[in-house]
Coordinates of C-alpha atoms in Angstrom, one line a residue:
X1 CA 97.6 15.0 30.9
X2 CA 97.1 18.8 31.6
X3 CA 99.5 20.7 29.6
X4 CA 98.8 17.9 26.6
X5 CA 94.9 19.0 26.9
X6 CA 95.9 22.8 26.6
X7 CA 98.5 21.9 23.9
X8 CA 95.5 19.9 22.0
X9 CA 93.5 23.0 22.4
X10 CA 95.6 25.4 21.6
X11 CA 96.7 23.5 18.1
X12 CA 92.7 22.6 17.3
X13 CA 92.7 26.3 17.9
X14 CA 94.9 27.6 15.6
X15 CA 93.8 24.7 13.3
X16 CA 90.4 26.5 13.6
X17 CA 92.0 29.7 12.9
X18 CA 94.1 28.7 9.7
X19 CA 91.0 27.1 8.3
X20 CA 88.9 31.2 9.0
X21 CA 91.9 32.4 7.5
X22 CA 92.0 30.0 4.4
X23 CA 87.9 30.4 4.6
X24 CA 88.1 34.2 4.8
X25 CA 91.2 34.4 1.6
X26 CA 89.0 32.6 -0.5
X27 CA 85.5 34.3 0.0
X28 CA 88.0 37.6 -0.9
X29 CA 89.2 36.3 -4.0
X30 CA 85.6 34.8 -5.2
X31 CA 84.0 38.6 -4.1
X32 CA 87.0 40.1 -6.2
X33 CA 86.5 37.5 -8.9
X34 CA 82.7 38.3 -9.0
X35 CA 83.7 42.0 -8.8
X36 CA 85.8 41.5 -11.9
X37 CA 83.2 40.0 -13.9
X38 CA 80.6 42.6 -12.8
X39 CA 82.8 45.2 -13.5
X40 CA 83.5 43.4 -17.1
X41 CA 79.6 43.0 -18.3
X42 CA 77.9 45.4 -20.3
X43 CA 74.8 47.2 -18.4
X44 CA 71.6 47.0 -21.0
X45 CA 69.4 49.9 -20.7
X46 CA 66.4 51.6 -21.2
X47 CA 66.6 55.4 -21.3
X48 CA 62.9 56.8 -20.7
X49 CA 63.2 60.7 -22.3
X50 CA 66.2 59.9 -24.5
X51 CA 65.8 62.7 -26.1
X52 CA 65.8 65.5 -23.1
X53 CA 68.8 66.8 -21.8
X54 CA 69.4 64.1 -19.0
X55 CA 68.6 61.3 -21.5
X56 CA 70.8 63.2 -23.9
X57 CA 73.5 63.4 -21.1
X58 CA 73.1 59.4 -20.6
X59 CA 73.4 58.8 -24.3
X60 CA 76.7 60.7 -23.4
X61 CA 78.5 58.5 -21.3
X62 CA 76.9 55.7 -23.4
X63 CA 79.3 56.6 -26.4
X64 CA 81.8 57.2 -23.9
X65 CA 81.9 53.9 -22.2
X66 CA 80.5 51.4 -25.1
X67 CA 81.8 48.2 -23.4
X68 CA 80.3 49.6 -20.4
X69 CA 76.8 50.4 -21.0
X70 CA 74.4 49.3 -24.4
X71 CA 71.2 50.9 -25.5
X72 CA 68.6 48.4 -25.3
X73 CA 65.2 50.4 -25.6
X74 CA 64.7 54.5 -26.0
X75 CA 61.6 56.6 -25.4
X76 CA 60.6 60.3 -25.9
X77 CA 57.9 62.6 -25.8
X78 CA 57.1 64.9 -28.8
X79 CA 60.8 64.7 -30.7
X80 CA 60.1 61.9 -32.9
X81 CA 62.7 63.5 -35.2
X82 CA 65.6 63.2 -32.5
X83 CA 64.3 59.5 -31.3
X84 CA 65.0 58.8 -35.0
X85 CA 68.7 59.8 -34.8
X86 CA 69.2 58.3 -31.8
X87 CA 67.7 54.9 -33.0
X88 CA 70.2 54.9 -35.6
X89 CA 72.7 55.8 -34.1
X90 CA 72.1 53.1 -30.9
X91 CA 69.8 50.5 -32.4
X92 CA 67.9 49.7 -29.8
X93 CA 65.5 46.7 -29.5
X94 CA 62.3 49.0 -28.7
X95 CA 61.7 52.2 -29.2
X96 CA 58.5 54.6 -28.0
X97 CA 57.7 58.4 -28.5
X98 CA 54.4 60.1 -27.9
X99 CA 51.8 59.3 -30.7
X100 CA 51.9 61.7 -33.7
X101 CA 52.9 62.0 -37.2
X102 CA 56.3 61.8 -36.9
X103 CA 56.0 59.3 -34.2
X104 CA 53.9 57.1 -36.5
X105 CA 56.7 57.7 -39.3
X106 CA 59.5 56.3 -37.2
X107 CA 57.0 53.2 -36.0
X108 CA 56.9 52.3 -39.6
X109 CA 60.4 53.1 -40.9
X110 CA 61.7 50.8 -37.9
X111 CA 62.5 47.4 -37.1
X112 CA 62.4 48.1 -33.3
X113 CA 59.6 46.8 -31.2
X114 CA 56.8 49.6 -30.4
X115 CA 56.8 49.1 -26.5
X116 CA 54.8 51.7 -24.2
X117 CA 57.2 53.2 -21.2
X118 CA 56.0 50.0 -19.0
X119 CA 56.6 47.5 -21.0
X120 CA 60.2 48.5 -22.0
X121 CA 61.0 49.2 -18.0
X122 CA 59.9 45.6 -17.7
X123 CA 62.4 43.7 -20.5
X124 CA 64.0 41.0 -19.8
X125 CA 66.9 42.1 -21.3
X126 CA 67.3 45.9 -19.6
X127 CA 69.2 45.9 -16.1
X128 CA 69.0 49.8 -16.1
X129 CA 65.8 51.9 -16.4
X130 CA 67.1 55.7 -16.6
X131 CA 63.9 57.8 -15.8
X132 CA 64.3 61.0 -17.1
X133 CA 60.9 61.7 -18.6
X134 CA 59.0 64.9 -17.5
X135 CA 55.8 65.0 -15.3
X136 CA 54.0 62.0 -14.2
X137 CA 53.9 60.3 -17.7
X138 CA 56.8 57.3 -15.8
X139 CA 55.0 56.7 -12.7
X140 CA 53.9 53.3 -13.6
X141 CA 57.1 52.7 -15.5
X142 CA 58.7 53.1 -12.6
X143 CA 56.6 51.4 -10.1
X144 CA 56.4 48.2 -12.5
X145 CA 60.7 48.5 -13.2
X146 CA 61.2 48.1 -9.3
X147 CA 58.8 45.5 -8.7
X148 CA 60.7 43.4 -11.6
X149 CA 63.7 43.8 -9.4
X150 CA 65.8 46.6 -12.0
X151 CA 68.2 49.1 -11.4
X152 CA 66.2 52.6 -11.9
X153 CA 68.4 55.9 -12.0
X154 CA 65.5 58.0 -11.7
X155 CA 65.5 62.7 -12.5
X156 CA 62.2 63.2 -12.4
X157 CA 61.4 64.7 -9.2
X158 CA 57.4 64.3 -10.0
X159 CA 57.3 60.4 -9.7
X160 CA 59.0 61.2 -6.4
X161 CA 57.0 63.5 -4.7
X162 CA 53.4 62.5 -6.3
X163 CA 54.2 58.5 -6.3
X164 CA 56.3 58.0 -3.6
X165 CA 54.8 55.7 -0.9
X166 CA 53.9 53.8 -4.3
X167 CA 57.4 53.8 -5.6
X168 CA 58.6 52.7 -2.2
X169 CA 56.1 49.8 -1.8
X170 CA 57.1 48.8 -5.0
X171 CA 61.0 49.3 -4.4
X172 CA 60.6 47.1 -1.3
X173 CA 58.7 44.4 -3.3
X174 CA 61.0 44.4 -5.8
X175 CA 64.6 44.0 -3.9
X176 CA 64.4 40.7 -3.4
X177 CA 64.5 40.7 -7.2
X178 CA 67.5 43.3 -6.7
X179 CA 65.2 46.7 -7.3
X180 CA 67.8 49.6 -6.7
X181 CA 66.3 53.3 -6.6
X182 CA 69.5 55.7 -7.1
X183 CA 68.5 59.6 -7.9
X184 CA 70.1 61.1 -10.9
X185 CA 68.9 64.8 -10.5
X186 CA 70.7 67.6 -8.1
X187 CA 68.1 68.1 -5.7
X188 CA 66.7 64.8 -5.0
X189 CA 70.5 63.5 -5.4
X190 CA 71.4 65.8 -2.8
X191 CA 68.5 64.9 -0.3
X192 CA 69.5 60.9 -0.8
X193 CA 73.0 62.0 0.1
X194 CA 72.4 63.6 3.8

């Protein structure tokens, strides 16, 4: 009954092993499958400062890779004017730019929402915040995008170094959600790579 017994263990064994192997095969092609279809959607996002020269660069690749990446909201400080172009040119669903006469022109010659920085970060329908504001005028942007569980490519150094425990309690709270913090500008993108 001996060598039967080691036989019978050694065939249950590679039975178990042919099964991991058929386990392990199929895991691989669902992950490539689901790698296929993330690969295939289209990113929504907001660009916070669409209209300085990172947001500018972003609106770059967006024309670049249009089944890639959509324009869903854009905000800007003073350059109404540019915002304008821009809206036309990506219609987004929201738009914001820093009150003013210009600002208050584009509100009304629109059919965008008027969403303040927070509430565009928060959508429903943006995966992407891209913070590339200046000074400290994104903090809470930020802090509420991460705590919704977004993606936020962030270039402003001042959210970092005057928010940050806050941006990290909030990035923590939010990756359960999926919050992701990825830098966008040299030095902080330097500092995340060491």
């Amino acid at each position: 009954t001996k060598p039967i017994y080691v036989f019978g263990g050694v065939g249950l064994f590679l039975e178990f092993l042919a099964f991991i192997s058929l386990f392990v095969a199929v895991v691989q092609k669902l992950a490539i499958g689901v790698s296929l279809i993330q690969t295939t959607l289209t990113m929504l996002a907001a660009i916070l400062g669409s209209t300085g020269s990172v947001g500018q660069q972003a609106l770059d690749v967006v024309r670049a890779l249009p089944d890639d990446f959509e324009v869903v909201a854009l905000a800007a400080g003073g350059n109404a004017g540019l915002l304008h172009a821009q809206a036309r040119e990506f219609a987004p669903a929201a738009l914001f730019a820093r009150p003013g006469h210009d600002a208050d022109a584009l509100r009304a010659a629109s059919a965008a929402a008027w969403q303040p920085l927070e509430a565009m970060a928060t959508r429903n329908d943006v995966d992407l915040v891209l913070v590339a504001t200046s000074g400290l005028v994104a903090l809470p942007a930020t802090i509420a995008a991460l705590r919704a569980g977004k993606r936020v490519a962030i270039a402003n150094k001042e959210t970092l170094v005057v928010g940050g425990p806050a941006v990290r309690a909030a990035l923590d709270a939010g990756r359960i959600l999926g919050a992701e913090l990825r830098p966008v500008d040299s030095e902080h993108s330097a500092i995340w790579q060491c």
